[in-house]
mmCIF file of N, CA and C in Angstrom:
data_model
loop_
_atom_site.group_PDB
_atom_site.id
_atom_site.type_symbol
_atom_site.label_atom_id
_atom_site.label_comp_id
_atom_site.label_asym_id
_atom_site.label_seq_id
_atom_site.Cartn_x
_atom_site.Cartn_y
_atom_site.Cartn_z
ATOM 1 N N GLU A 1 -1.524 -7.534 -85.869
ATOM 2 C CA GLU A 1 -2.968 -7.463 -86.061
ATOM 3 C C GLU A 1 -3.441 -6.046 -85.753
ATOM 4 N N LYS A 2 -4.433 -5.590 -86.513
ATOM 5 C CA LYS A 2 -5.024 -4.269 -86.303
ATOM 6 C C LYS A 2 -6.460 -4.452 -85.842
ATOM 7 N N TYR A 3 -6.944 -3.439 -85.120
ATOM 8 C CA TYR A 3 -8.257 -3.516 -84.512
ATOM 9 C C TYR A 3 -9.064 -2.265 -84.820
ATOM 10 N N ILE A 4 -10.378 -2.394 -84.725
ATOM 11 C CA ILE A 4 -11.304 -1.262 -84.792
ATOM 12 C C ILE A 4 -11.996 -1.220 -83.436
ATOM 13 N N MET A 5 -12.073 -0.041 -82.855
ATOM 14 C CA MET A 5 -12.807 0.107 -81.602
ATOM 15 C C MET A 5 -13.859 1.182 -81.799
ATOM 16 N N ALA A 6 -15.001 0.970 -81.176
ATOM 17 C CA ALA A 6 -16.105 1.922 -81.307
ATOM 18 C C ALA A 6 -16.746 2.161 -79.955
ATOM 19 N N LEU A 7 -17.004 3.408 -79.665
ATOM 20 C CA LEU A 7 -17.706 3.830 -78.456
ATOM 21 C C LEU A 7 -18.801 4.781 -78.913
ATOM 22 N N GLY A 8 -19.995 4.613 -78.398
ATOM 23 C CA GLY A 8 -21.113 5.446 -78.854
ATOM 24 C C GLY A 8 -21.722 4.882 -80.119
ATOM 25 N N ALA A 9 -21.749 3.561 -80.228
ATOM 26 C CA ALA A 9 -22.166 2.901 -81.474
ATOM 27 C C ALA A 9 -23.574 3.275 -81.917
ATOM 28 N N ASN A 10 -24.449 3.562 -80.992
ATOM 29 C CA ASN A 10 -25.834 3.830 -81.386
ATOM 30 C C ASN A 10 -26.158 5.320 -81.503
ATOM 31 N N VAL A 11 -25.166 6.179 -81.483
ATOM 32 C CA VAL A 11 -25.435 7.619 -81.530
ATOM 33 C C VAL A 11 -26.130 8.033 -82.823
ATOM 34 N N ASP A 12 -25.875 7.348 -83.916
ATOM 35 C CA ASP A 12 -26.539 7.705 -85.174
ATOM 36 C C ASP A 12 -27.951 7.159 -85.284
ATOM 37 N N CYS A 13 -28.413 6.440 -84.263
ATOM 38 C CA CYS A 13 -29.776 5.899 -84.308
ATOM 39 C C CYS A 13 -30.834 6.993 -84.251
ATOM 40 N N GLY A 14 -30.473 8.181 -83.863
ATOM 41 C CA GLY A 14 -31.398 9.303 -83.908
ATOM 42 C C GLY A 14 -31.376 10.007 -85.243
ATOM 43 N N HIS A 15 -30.516 9.539 -86.148
ATOM 44 C CA HIS A 15 -30.313 10.239 -87.420
ATOM 45 C C HIS A 15 -30.327 9.277 -88.602
ATOM 46 N N GLY A 16 -31.280 8.378 -88.633
ATOM 47 C CA GLY A 16 -31.452 7.522 -89.795
ATOM 48 C C GLY A 16 -30.999 6.090 -89.638
ATOM 49 N N VAL A 17 -30.105 5.809 -88.713
ATOM 50 C CA VAL A 17 -29.691 4.426 -88.497
ATOM 51 C C VAL A 17 -30.766 3.750 -87.659
ATOM 52 N N VAL A 18 -31.214 2.589 -88.087
ATOM 53 C CA VAL A 18 -32.276 1.862 -87.398
ATOM 54 C C VAL A 18 -31.648 0.986 -86.311
ATOM 55 N N GLN A 19 -32.112 1.151 -85.075
ATOM 56 C CA GLN A 19 -31.542 0.429 -83.937
ATOM 57 C C GLN A 19 -31.556 -1.080 -84.167
ATOM 58 N N ALA A 20 -32.656 -1.606 -84.681
ATOM 59 C CA ALA A 20 -32.751 -3.057 -84.903
ATOM 60 C C ALA A 20 -31.704 -3.530 -85.912
ATOM 61 N N GLU A 21 -31.416 -2.719 -86.931
ATOM 62 C CA GLU A 21 -30.398 -3.081 -87.919
ATOM 63 C C GLU A 21 -29.005 -3.029 -87.300
ATOM 64 N N LEU A 22 -28.756 -2.035 -86.456
ATOM 65 C CA LEU A 22 -27.470 -1.952 -85.758
ATOM 66 C C LEU A 22 -27.289 -3.168 -84.856
ATOM 67 N N ASP A 23 -28.324 -3.509 -84.096
ATOM 68 C CA ASP A 23 -28.253 -4.672 -83.207
ATOM 69 C C ASP A 23 -27.987 -5.949 -83.997
ATOM 70 N N CYS A 24 -28.656 -6.093 -85.121
ATOM 71 C CA CYS A 24 -28.468 -7.271 -85.975
ATOM 72 C C CYS A 24 -27.033 -7.326 -86.484
ATOM 73 N N ARG A 25 -26.503 -6.201 -86.930
ATOM 74 C CA ARG A 25 -25.136 -6.160 -87.452
ATOM 75 C C ARG A 25 -24.128 -6.505 -86.360
ATOM 76 N N LEU A 26 -24.337 -5.971 -85.167
ATOM 77 C CA LEU A 26 -23.437 -6.285 -84.058
ATOM 78 C C LEU A 26 -23.511 -7.775 -83.700
ATOM 79 N N ASP A 27 -24.712 -8.343 -83.760
ATOM 80 C CA ASP A 27 -24.859 -9.790 -83.502
ATOM 81 C C ASP A 27 -24.109 -10.601 -84.550
ATOM 82 N N VAL A 28 -24.208 -10.192 -85.821
ATOM 83 C CA VAL A 28 -23.499 -10.892 -86.898
ATOM 84 C C VAL A 28 -21.994 -10.823 -86.657
ATOM 85 N N LEU A 29 -21.495 -9.642 -86.310
ATOM 86 C CA LEU A 29 -20.062 -9.485 -86.047
ATOM 87 C C LEU A 29 -19.622 -10.316 -84.846
ATOM 88 N N TYR A 30 -20.471 -10.404 -83.831
ATOM 89 C CA TYR A 30 -20.146 -11.226 -82.658
ATOM 90 C C TYR A 30 -20.117 -12.706 -83.029
ATOM 91 N N ASN A 31 -21.176 -13.148 -83.713
ATOM 92 C CA ASN A 31 -21.298 -14.568 -84.063
ATOM 93 C C ASN A 31 -20.245 -15.031 -85.068
ATOM 94 N N SER A 32 -19.744 -14.111 -85.898
ATOM 95 C CA SER A 32 -18.728 -14.475 -86.885
ATOM 96 C C SER A 32 -17.322 -14.515 -86.278
ATOM 97 N N GLY A 33 -17.194 -14.028 -85.048
ATOM 98 C CA GLY A 33 -15.876 -13.968 -84.418
ATOM 99 C C GLY A 33 -15.127 -12.682 -84.715
ATOM 100 N N SER A 34 -15.733 -11.770 -85.486
ATOM 101 C CA SER A 34 -15.082 -10.492 -85.794
ATOM 102 C C SER A 34 -14.996 -9.593 -84.565
ATOM 103 N N MET A 35 -15.988 -9.718 -83.667
ATOM 104 C CA MET A 35 -15.988 -8.918 -82.449
ATOM 105 C C MET A 35 -15.133 -9.621 -81.397
ATOM 106 N N ILE A 36 -14.168 -8.901 -80.866
ATOM 107 C CA ILE A 36 -13.292 -9.444 -79.839
ATOM 108 C C ILE A 36 -13.946 -9.314 -78.469
ATOM 109 N N PHE A 37 -14.508 -8.127 -78.213
ATOM 110 C CA PHE A 37 -15.238 -7.937 -76.956
ATOM 111 C C PHE A 37 -16.182 -6.758 -77.070
ATOM 112 N N ARG A 38 -17.121 -6.709 -76.142
ATOM 113 C CA ARG A 38 -17.970 -5.544 -75.917
ATOM 114 C C ARG A 38 -18.042 -5.360 -74.416
ATOM 115 N N GLN A 39 -17.702 -4.166 -73.970
ATOM 116 C CA GLN A 39 -17.585 -3.912 -72.539
ATOM 117 C C GLN A 39 -18.160 -2.539 -72.200
ATOM 118 N N PRO A 40 -19.199 -2.501 -71.370
ATOM 119 C CA PRO A 40 -19.678 -1.182 -70.920
ATOM 120 C C PRO A 40 -18.555 -0.456 -70.172
ATOM 121 N N ILE A 41 -18.405 0.821 -70.455
ATOM 122 C CA ILE A 41 -17.393 1.636 -69.779
ATOM 123 C C ILE A 41 -18.092 2.386 -68.649
ATOM 124 N N GLU A 42 -17.593 2.207 -67.452
ATOM 125 C CA GLU A 42 -18.214 2.813 -66.278
ATOM 126 C C GLU A 42 -17.263 3.818 -65.644
ATOM 127 N N LEU A 43 -17.838 4.850 -65.045
ATOM 128 C CA LEU A 43 -17.027 5.886 -64.407
ATOM 129 C C LEU A 43 -16.183 5.344 -63.260
ATOM 130 N N GLU A 44 -16.615 4.231 -62.668
ATOM 131 C CA GLU A 44 -15.890 3.641 -61.541
ATOM 132 C C GLU A 44 -14.585 2.978 -61.980
ATOM 133 N N HIS A 45 -14.451 2.681 -63.262
ATOM 134 C CA HIS A 45 -13.234 2.058 -63.779
ATOM 135 C C HIS A 45 -12.257 3.132 -64.240
ATOM 136 N N ALA A 46 -10.978 2.819 -64.194
ATOM 137 C CA ALA A 46 -9.942 3.793 -64.558
ATOM 138 C C ALA A 46 -10.150 4.347 -65.967
ATOM 139 N N ALA A 47 -10.475 3.478 -66.926
ATOM 140 C CA ALA A 47 -10.657 3.943 -68.311
ATOM 141 C C ALA A 47 -11.848 4.888 -68.413
ATOM 142 N N GLY A 48 -12.918 4.589 -67.704
ATOM 143 C CA GLY A 48 -14.103 5.454 -67.724
ATOM 144 C C GLY A 48 -13.836 6.798 -67.077
ATOM 145 N N ALA A 49 -13.142 6.784 -65.951
ATOM 146 C CA ALA A 49 -12.798 8.029 -65.264
ATOM 147 C C ALA A 49 -11.876 8.887 -66.127
ATOM 148 N N TYR A 50 -10.934 8.243 -66.802
ATOM 149 C CA TYR A 50 -10.011 8.968 -67.678
ATOM 150 C C TYR A 50 -10.754 9.579 -68.865
ATOM 151 N N PHE A 51 -11.673 8.805 -69.475
ATOM 152 C CA PHE A 51 -12.478 9.318 -70.587
ATOM 153 C C PHE A 51 -13.279 10.538 -70.133
ATOM 154 N N ALA A 52 -13.941 10.429 -68.984
ATOM 155 C CA ALA A 52 -14.754 11.533 -68.470
ATOM 156 C C ALA A 52 -13.898 12.769 -68.226
ATOM 157 N N GLU A 53 -12.715 12.570 -67.637
ATOM 158 C CA GLU A 53 -11.807 13.687 -67.374
ATOM 159 C C GLU A 53 -11.411 14.381 -68.676
ATOM 160 N N LEU A 54 -11.087 13.602 -69.708
ATOM 161 C CA LEU A 54 -10.694 14.186 -70.990
ATOM 162 C C LEU A 54 -11.834 14.967 -71.635
ATOM 163 N N VAL A 55 -13.038 14.391 -71.621
ATOM 164 C CA VAL A 55 -14.188 15.072 -72.227
ATOM 165 C C VAL A 55 -14.458 16.386 -71.509
ATOM 166 N N LEU A 56 -14.418 16.361 -70.185
ATOM 167 C CA LEU A 56 -14.712 17.567 -69.413
ATOM 168 C C LEU A 56 -13.598 18.609 -69.523
ATOM 169 N N ARG A 57 -12.361 18.165 -69.739
ATOM 170 C CA ARG A 57 -11.239 19.085 -69.892
ATOM 171 C C ARG A 57 -11.297 19.809 -71.236
ATOM 172 N N CYS A 58 -11.765 19.111 -72.225
ATOM 173 C CA CYS A 58 -11.920 19.722 -73.543
ATOM 174 C C CYS A 58 -13.179 20.578 -73.493
ATOM 175 N N SER A 59 -13.587 21.087 -74.594
ATOM 176 C CA SER A 59 -14.816 21.858 -74.638
ATOM 177 C C SER A 59 -15.951 20.896 -75.001
ATOM 178 N N PRO A 60 -16.637 20.337 -73.998
ATOM 179 C CA PRO A 60 -17.620 19.287 -74.285
ATOM 180 C C PRO A 60 -18.758 19.737 -75.202
ATOM 181 N N ALA A 61 -19.057 21.024 -75.234
ATOM 182 C CA ALA A 61 -20.120 21.501 -76.124
ATOM 183 C C ALA A 61 -19.739 21.322 -77.588
ATOM 184 N N CYS A 62 -18.447 21.155 -77.852
ATOM 185 C CA CYS A 62 -17.983 20.963 -79.226
ATOM 186 C C CYS A 62 -18.022 19.508 -79.656
ATOM 187 N N SER A 63 -18.333 18.618 -78.752
ATOM 188 C CA SER A 63 -18.370 17.204 -79.110
ATOM 189 C C SER A 63 -19.675 16.577 -78.663
ATOM 190 N N ILE A 64 -20.590 16.490 -79.592
ATOM 191 C CA ILE A 64 -21.903 15.922 -79.294
ATOM 192 C C ILE A 64 -21.771 14.453 -78.915
ATOM 193 N N VAL A 65 -21.033 13.685 -79.700
ATOM 194 C CA VAL A 65 -20.929 12.247 -79.454
ATOM 195 C C VAL A 65 -20.315 11.968 -78.089
ATOM 196 N N GLN A 66 -19.159 12.576 -77.789
ATOM 197 C CA GLN A 66 -18.506 12.312 -76.510
ATOM 198 C C GLN A 66 -19.372 12.767 -75.345
ATOM 199 N N SER A 67 -20.093 13.873 -75.520
ATOM 200 C CA SER A 67 -20.987 14.346 -74.464
ATOM 201 C C SER A 67 -22.119 13.361 -74.209
ATOM 202 N N LEU A 68 -22.662 12.771 -75.272
ATOM 203 C CA LEU A 68 -23.738 11.791 -75.103
ATOM 204 C C LEU A 68 -23.219 10.494 -74.504
ATOM 205 N N VAL A 69 -22.016 10.079 -74.901
ATOM 206 C CA VAL A 69 -21.403 8.891 -74.304
ATOM 207 C C VAL A 69 -21.194 9.128 -72.808
ATOM 208 N N LEU A 70 -20.663 10.283 -72.459
ATOM 209 C CA LEU A 70 -20.431 10.594 -71.047
ATOM 210 C C LEU A 70 -21.749 10.615 -70.276
ATOM 211 N N ALA A 71 -22.784 11.198 -70.848
ATOM 212 C CA ALA A 71 -24.092 11.215 -70.180
ATOM 213 C C ALA A 71 -24.590 9.787 -69.932
ATOM 214 N N ALA A 72 -24.401 8.906 -70.913
ATOM 215 C CA ALA A 72 -24.805 7.502 -70.736
ATOM 216 C C ALA A 72 -23.963 6.847 -69.644
ATOM 217 N N MET A 73 -22.664 7.163 -69.592
ATOM 218 C CA MET A 73 -21.803 6.623 -68.536
ATOM 219 C C MET A 73 -22.259 7.107 -67.163
ATOM 220 N N GLN A 74 -22.823 8.311 -67.121
ATOM 221 C CA GLN A 74 -23.306 8.882 -65.857
ATOM 222 C C GLN A 74 -24.675 8.313 -65.468
ATOM 223 N N GLY A 75 -25.216 7.447 -66.323
ATOM 224 C CA GLY A 75 -26.474 6.786 -65.988
ATOM 225 C C GLY A 75 -27.709 7.370 -66.643
ATOM 226 N N TYR A 76 -27.561 8.423 -67.423
ATOM 227 C CA TYR A 76 -28.725 9.000 -68.092
ATOM 228 C C TYR A 76 -29.186 8.058 -69.199
ATOM 229 N N ARG A 77 -30.482 7.944 -69.366
ATOM 230 C CA ARG A 77 -31.073 7.083 -70.384
ATOM 231 C C ARG A 77 -32.183 7.841 -71.102
ATOM 232 N N GLY A 78 -32.575 7.304 -72.236
ATOM 233 C CA GLY A 78 -33.608 7.955 -73.033
ATOM 234 C C GLY A 78 -33.030 9.121 -73.803
ATOM 235 N N LYS A 79 -33.841 10.092 -74.097
ATOM 236 C CA LYS A 79 -33.422 11.219 -74.931
ATOM 237 C C LYS A 79 -32.969 12.409 -74.083
ATOM 238 N N PHE A 80 -32.198 12.110 -73.053
ATOM 239 C CA PHE A 80 -31.629 13.135 -72.179
ATOM 240 C C PHE A 80 -30.681 14.026 -72.981
ATOM 241 N N THR A 81 -30.750 15.329 -72.737
ATOM 242 C CA THR A 81 -29.846 16.286 -73.380
ATOM 243 C C THR A 81 -28.981 16.959 -72.320
ATOM 244 N N PRO A 82 -27.667 16.777 -72.374
ATOM 245 C CA PRO A 82 -26.802 17.500 -71.436
ATOM 246 C C PRO A 82 -26.997 19.012 -71.595
ATOM 247 N N GLU A 83 -26.982 19.711 -70.482
ATOM 248 C CA GLU A 83 -27.253 21.154 -70.479
ATOM 249 C C GLU A 83 -26.371 21.905 -71.481
ATOM 250 N N HIS A 84 -25.076 21.547 -71.541
ATOM 251 C CA HIS A 84 -24.147 22.286 -72.402
ATOM 252 C C HIS A 84 -24.386 22.045 -73.896
ATOM 253 N N LEU A 85 -25.241 21.088 -74.234
ATOM 254 C CA LEU A 85 -25.549 20.841 -75.650
ATOM 255 C C LEU A 85 -26.860 21.480 -76.099
ATOM 256 N N LYS A 86 -27.677 21.914 -75.170
ATOM 257 C CA LYS A 86 -29.013 22.412 -75.524
ATOM 258 C C LYS A 86 -28.974 23.579 -76.495
ATOM 259 N N SER A 87 -28.025 24.488 -76.328
ATOM 260 C CA SER A 87 -27.961 25.632 -77.248
ATOM 261 C C SER A 87 -27.455 25.210 -78.622
ATOM 262 N N ARG A 88 -26.778 24.092 -78.682
ATOM 263 C CA ARG A 88 -26.214 23.623 -79.954
ATOM 264 C C ARG A 88 -27.158 22.699 -80.717
ATOM 265 N N ILE A 89 -27.798 21.770 -80.023
ATOM 266 C CA ILE A 89 -28.625 20.778 -80.718
ATOM 267 C C ILE A 89 -30.101 20.838 -80.335
ATOM 268 N N GLY A 90 -30.441 21.702 -79.385
ATOM 269 C CA GLY A 90 -31.835 21.732 -78.931
ATOM 270 C C GLY A 90 -32.111 20.511 -78.085
ATOM 271 N N HIS A 91 -32.949 19.630 -78.595
ATOM 272 C CA HIS A 91 -33.279 18.410 -77.858
ATOM 273 C C HIS A 91 -32.595 17.215 -78.506
ATOM 274 N N ASN A 92 -32.053 16.365 -77.676
ATOM 275 C CA ASN A 92 -31.393 15.151 -78.141
ATOM 276 C C ASN A 92 -32.422 14.207 -78.752
ATOM 277 N N VAL A 93 -32.094 13.611 -79.896
ATOM 278 C CA VAL A 93 -32.971 12.624 -80.540
ATOM 279 C C VAL A 93 -32.382 11.223 -80.472
ATOM 280 N N VAL A 94 -31.231 11.107 -79.814
ATOM 281 C CA VAL A 94 -30.556 9.814 -79.689
ATOM 282 C C VAL A 94 -30.974 9.154 -78.380
ATOM 283 N N PRO A 95 -31.512 7.945 -78.449
ATOM 284 C CA PRO A 95 -31.868 7.260 -77.202
ATOM 285 C C PRO A 95 -30.605 6.733 -76.502
ATOM 286 N N LEU A 96 -30.289 7.314 -75.351
ATOM 287 C CA LEU A 96 -29.121 6.870 -74.592
ATOM 288 C C LEU A 96 -29.457 5.539 -73.917
ATOM 289 N N THR A 97 -28.601 4.556 -74.138
ATOM 290 C CA THR A 97 -28.767 3.223 -73.562
ATOM 291 C C THR A 97 -27.404 2.748 -73.084
ATOM 292 N N GLU A 98 -27.345 1.536 -72.550
ATOM 293 C CA GLU A 98 -26.050 0.978 -72.171
ATOM 294 C C GLU A 98 -25.152 0.853 -73.403
ATOM 295 N N GLN A 99 -25.766 0.625 -74.568
ATOM 296 C CA GLN A 99 -24.984 0.496 -75.799
ATOM 297 C C GLN A 99 -24.221 1.787 -76.108
ATOM 298 N N THR A 100 -24.769 2.929 -75.703
ATOM 299 C CA THR A 100 -24.117 4.214 -75.953
ATOM 300 C C THR A 100 -22.753 4.290 -75.280
ATOM 301 N N CYS A 101 -22.623 3.663 -74.117
ATOM 302 C CA CYS A 101 -21.353 3.726 -73.387
ATOM 303 C C CYS A 101 -20.634 2.376 -73.367
ATOM 304 N N THR A 102 -20.906 1.543 -74.356
ATOM 305 C CA THR A 102 -20.222 0.256 -74.476
ATOM 306 C C THR A 102 -19.107 0.376 -75.511
ATOM 307 N N LEU A 103 -17.939 -0.107 -75.137
ATOM 308 C CA LEU A 103 -16.796 -0.133 -76.042
ATOM 309 C C LEU A 103 -16.806 -1.460 -76.786
ATOM 310 N N PHE A 104 -16.775 -1.386 -78.104
ATOM 311 C CA PHE A 104 -16.736 -2.563 -78.961
ATOM 312 C C PHE A 104 -15.361 -2.645 -79.597
ATOM 313 N N CYS A 105 -14.806 -3.846 -79.680
ATOM 314 C CA CYS A 105 -13.506 -4.053 -80.309
ATOM 315 C C CYS A 105 -13.642 -5.171 -81.345
ATOM 316 N N PHE A 106 -13.111 -4.929 -82.544
ATOM 317 C CA PHE A 106 -13.235 -5.865 -83.662
ATOM 318 C C PHE A 106 -11.875 -6.100 -84.308
ATOM 319 N N HIS A 107 -11.718 -7.255 -84.944
ATOM 320 C CA HIS A 107 -10.570 -7.521 -85.802
ATOM 321 C C HIS A 107 -10.783 -6.731 -87.091
ATOM 322 N N LEU A 108 -9.872 -5.831 -87.418
ATOM 323 C CA LEU A 108 -10.013 -5.006 -88.617
ATOM 324 C C LEU A 108 -10.139 -5.857 -89.877
ATOM 325 N N SER A 109 -9.274 -6.835 -90.040
ATOM 326 C CA SER A 109 -9.288 -7.630 -91.273
ATOM 327 C C SER A 109 -10.607 -8.378 -91.447
ATOM 328 N N SER A 110 -11.183 -8.892 -90.365
ATOM 329 C CA SER A 110 -12.450 -9.621 -90.449
ATOM 330 C C SER A 110 -13.588 -8.693 -90.856
ATOM 331 N N VAL A 111 -13.603 -7.507 -90.264
ATOM 332 C CA VAL A 111 -14.663 -6.543 -90.598
ATOM 333 C C VAL A 111 -14.500 -6.078 -92.039
ATOM 334 N N ALA A 112 -13.271 -5.786 -92.445
ATOM 335 C CA ALA A 112 -13.021 -5.312 -93.810
ATOM 336 C C ALA A 112 -13.465 -6.333 -94.850
ATOM 337 N N GLU A 113 -13.261 -7.609 -94.567
ATOM 338 C CA GLU A 113 -13.685 -8.659 -95.501
ATOM 339 C C GLU A 113 -15.196 -8.672 -95.710
ATOM 340 N N GLU A 114 -15.940 -8.203 -94.722
ATOM 341 C CA GLU A 114 -17.393 -8.208 -94.800
ATOM 342 C C GLU A 114 -17.960 -6.940 -95.450
ATOM 343 N N VAL A 115 -17.132 -5.938 -95.681
ATOM 344 C CA VAL A 115 -17.578 -4.692 -96.308
ATOM 345 C C VAL A 115 -17.418 -4.861 -97.812
ATOM 346 N N VAL A 116 -18.493 -5.269 -98.462
ATOM 347 C CA VAL A 116 -18.413 -5.676 -99.865
ATOM 348 C C VAL A 116 -18.075 -4.537 -100.828
ATOM 349 N N TYR A 117 -18.312 -3.296 -100.438
ATOM 350 C CA TYR A 117 -17.979 -2.167 -101.323
ATOM 351 C C TYR A 117 -16.584 -1.608 -101.055
ATOM 352 N N LEU A 118 -15.872 -2.130 -100.062
ATOM 353 C CA LEU A 118 -14.561 -1.595 -99.690
ATOM 354 C C LEU A 118 -13.579 -1.515 -100.856
ATOM 355 N N PRO A 119 -13.522 -2.521 -101.751
ATOM 356 C CA PRO A 119 -12.568 -2.416 -102.868
ATOM 357 C C PRO A 119 -12.826 -1.215 -103.788
ATOM 358 N N ARG A 120 -14.015 -0.644 -103.727
ATOM 359 C CA ARG A 120 -14.346 0.505 -104.573
ATOM 360 C C ARG A 120 -13.826 1.821 -104.006
ATOM 361 N N LEU A 121 -13.428 1.826 -102.743
ATOM 362 C CA LEU A 121 -12.988 3.058 -102.090
ATOM 363 C C LEU A 121 -11.479 3.219 -102.213
ATOM 364 N N LYS A 122 -11.064 4.441 -102.480
ATOM 365 C CA LYS A 122 -9.640 4.759 -102.612
ATOM 366 C C LYS A 122 -9.163 5.463 -101.339
ATOM 367 N N PRO A 123 -7.910 5.269 -100.957
ATOM 368 C CA PRO A 123 -7.397 5.878 -99.721
ATOM 369 C C PRO A 123 -7.498 7.406 -99.686
ATOM 370 N N ASP A 124 -7.486 8.067 -100.840
ATOM 371 C CA ASP A 124 -7.514 9.528 -100.855
ATOM 372 C C ASP A 124 -8.933 10.099 -100.987
ATOM 373 N N PHE A 125 -9.957 9.245 -100.956
ATOM 374 C CA PHE A 125 -11.338 9.717 -101.043
ATOM 375 C C PHE A 125 -11.679 10.559 -99.815
ATOM 376 N N GLY A 126 -12.408 11.639 -100.056
ATOM 377 C CA GLY A 126 -12.976 12.421 -98.967
ATOM 378 C C GLY A 126 -14.350 11.868 -98.619
ATOM 379 N N PHE A 127 -14.981 12.480 -97.624
ATOM 380 C CA PHE A 127 -16.289 12.026 -97.155
ATOM 381 C C PHE A 127 -17.312 11.956 -98.289
ATOM 382 N N LEU A 128 -17.396 13.001 -99.104
ATOM 383 C CA LEU A 128 -18.407 13.037 -100.165
ATOM 384 C C LEU A 128 -18.163 11.957 -101.221
ATOM 385 N N GLN A 129 -16.907 11.701 -101.526
ATOM 386 C CA GLN A 129 -16.596 10.646 -102.497
ATOM 387 C C GLN A 129 -16.964 9.266 -101.940
ATOM 388 N N VAL A 130 -16.680 9.059 -100.669
ATOM 389 C CA VAL A 130 -17.046 7.780 -100.037
ATOM 390 C C VAL A 130 -18.567 7.621 -100.045
ATOM 391 N N ALA A 131 -19.280 8.659 -99.639
ATOM 392 C CA ALA A 131 -20.743 8.603 -99.612
ATOM 393 C C ALA A 131 -21.308 8.356 -101.012
ATOM 394 N N SER A 132 -20.737 8.998 -102.002
ATOM 395 C CA SER A 132 -21.190 8.820 -103.382
ATOM 396 C C SER A 132 -20.969 7.385 -103.854
ATOM 397 N N GLU A 133 -19.821 6.841 -103.555
ATOM 398 C CA GLU A 133 -19.493 5.473 -103.975
ATOM 399 C C GLU A 133 -20.397 4.453 -103.284
ATOM 400 N N ILE A 134 -20.649 4.656 -102.000
ATOM 401 C CA ILE A 134 -21.543 3.750 -101.274
ATOM 402 C C ILE A 134 -22.964 3.870 -101.830
ATOM 403 N N GLY A 135 -23.397 5.094 -102.114
ATOM 404 C CA GLY A 135 -24.726 5.303 -102.706
ATOM 405 C C GLY A 135 -24.866 4.613 -104.050
ATOM 406 N N ALA A 136 -23.834 4.701 -104.884
ATOM 407 C CA ALA A 136 -23.850 4.037 -106.191
ATOM 408 C C ALA A 136 -23.911 2.522 -106.013
ATOM 409 N N PHE A 137 -23.169 2.009 -105.056
ATOM 410 C CA PHE A 137 -23.175 0.571 -104.770
ATOM 411 C C PHE A 137 -24.567 0.118 -104.331
ATOM 412 N N GLN A 138 -25.187 0.894 -103.436
ATOM 413 C CA GLN A 138 -26.531 0.549 -102.965
ATOM 414 C C GLN A 138 -27.544 0.586 -104.119
ATOM 415 N N ALA A 139 -27.408 1.563 -105.004
ATOM 416 C CA ALA A 139 -28.312 1.649 -106.156
ATOM 417 C C ALA A 139 -28.169 0.434 -107.057
ATOM 418 N N GLU A 140 -26.931 -0.010 -107.244
ATOM 419 C CA GLU A 140 -26.707 -1.217 -108.053
ATOM 420 C C GLU A 140 -27.346 -2.450 -107.411
ATOM 421 N N LEU A 141 -27.271 -2.532 -106.093
ATOM 422 C CA LEU A 141 -27.895 -3.658 -105.383
ATOM 423 C C LEU A 141 -29.404 -3.656 -105.559
ATOM 424 N N GLU A 142 -29.989 -2.459 -105.494
ATOM 425 C CA GLU A 142 -31.450 -2.335 -105.630
ATOM 426 C C GLU A 142 -31.915 -2.700 -107.037
ATOM 427 N N GLN A 143 -31.081 -2.451 -108.039
ATOM 428 C CA GLN A 143 -31.436 -2.786 -109.420
ATOM 429 C C GLN A 143 -31.392 -4.287 -109.665
ATOM 430 N N ASN A 144 -30.572 -4.987 -108.911
ATOM 431 C CA ASN A 144 -30.412 -6.438 -109.118
ATOM 432 C C ASN A 144 -31.380 -7.219 -108.326
#
């Protein structure tokens, strides 16, 4: 069996993803049995301490997502901006919540079955091709 894991699930909520839609989708995945678990990652736990150590060892200014996840793990909430990101992003527009530092685990096959446009994507597609194909799929849905 293969799995999908996600940390920082709501980071795109400052960039067009609607929080209520994300919450609804996560509820659907939970209720369908596709979600195996959701667990807040805390610095007091070995996995949280290890994650924090890795982020801080790397160049955290180069990773906006990991820096925001770490800030949420440290207890920051709202639109807090870590000091090392201010020169790169200015002010954070992502609302840091417990969801920001929650690890989600899903059954890959169950999630894939629910992605109705997945058969249209080819393994060698780059980001722009994937975005184009999803956009075309959405346009077809709107026409129907």
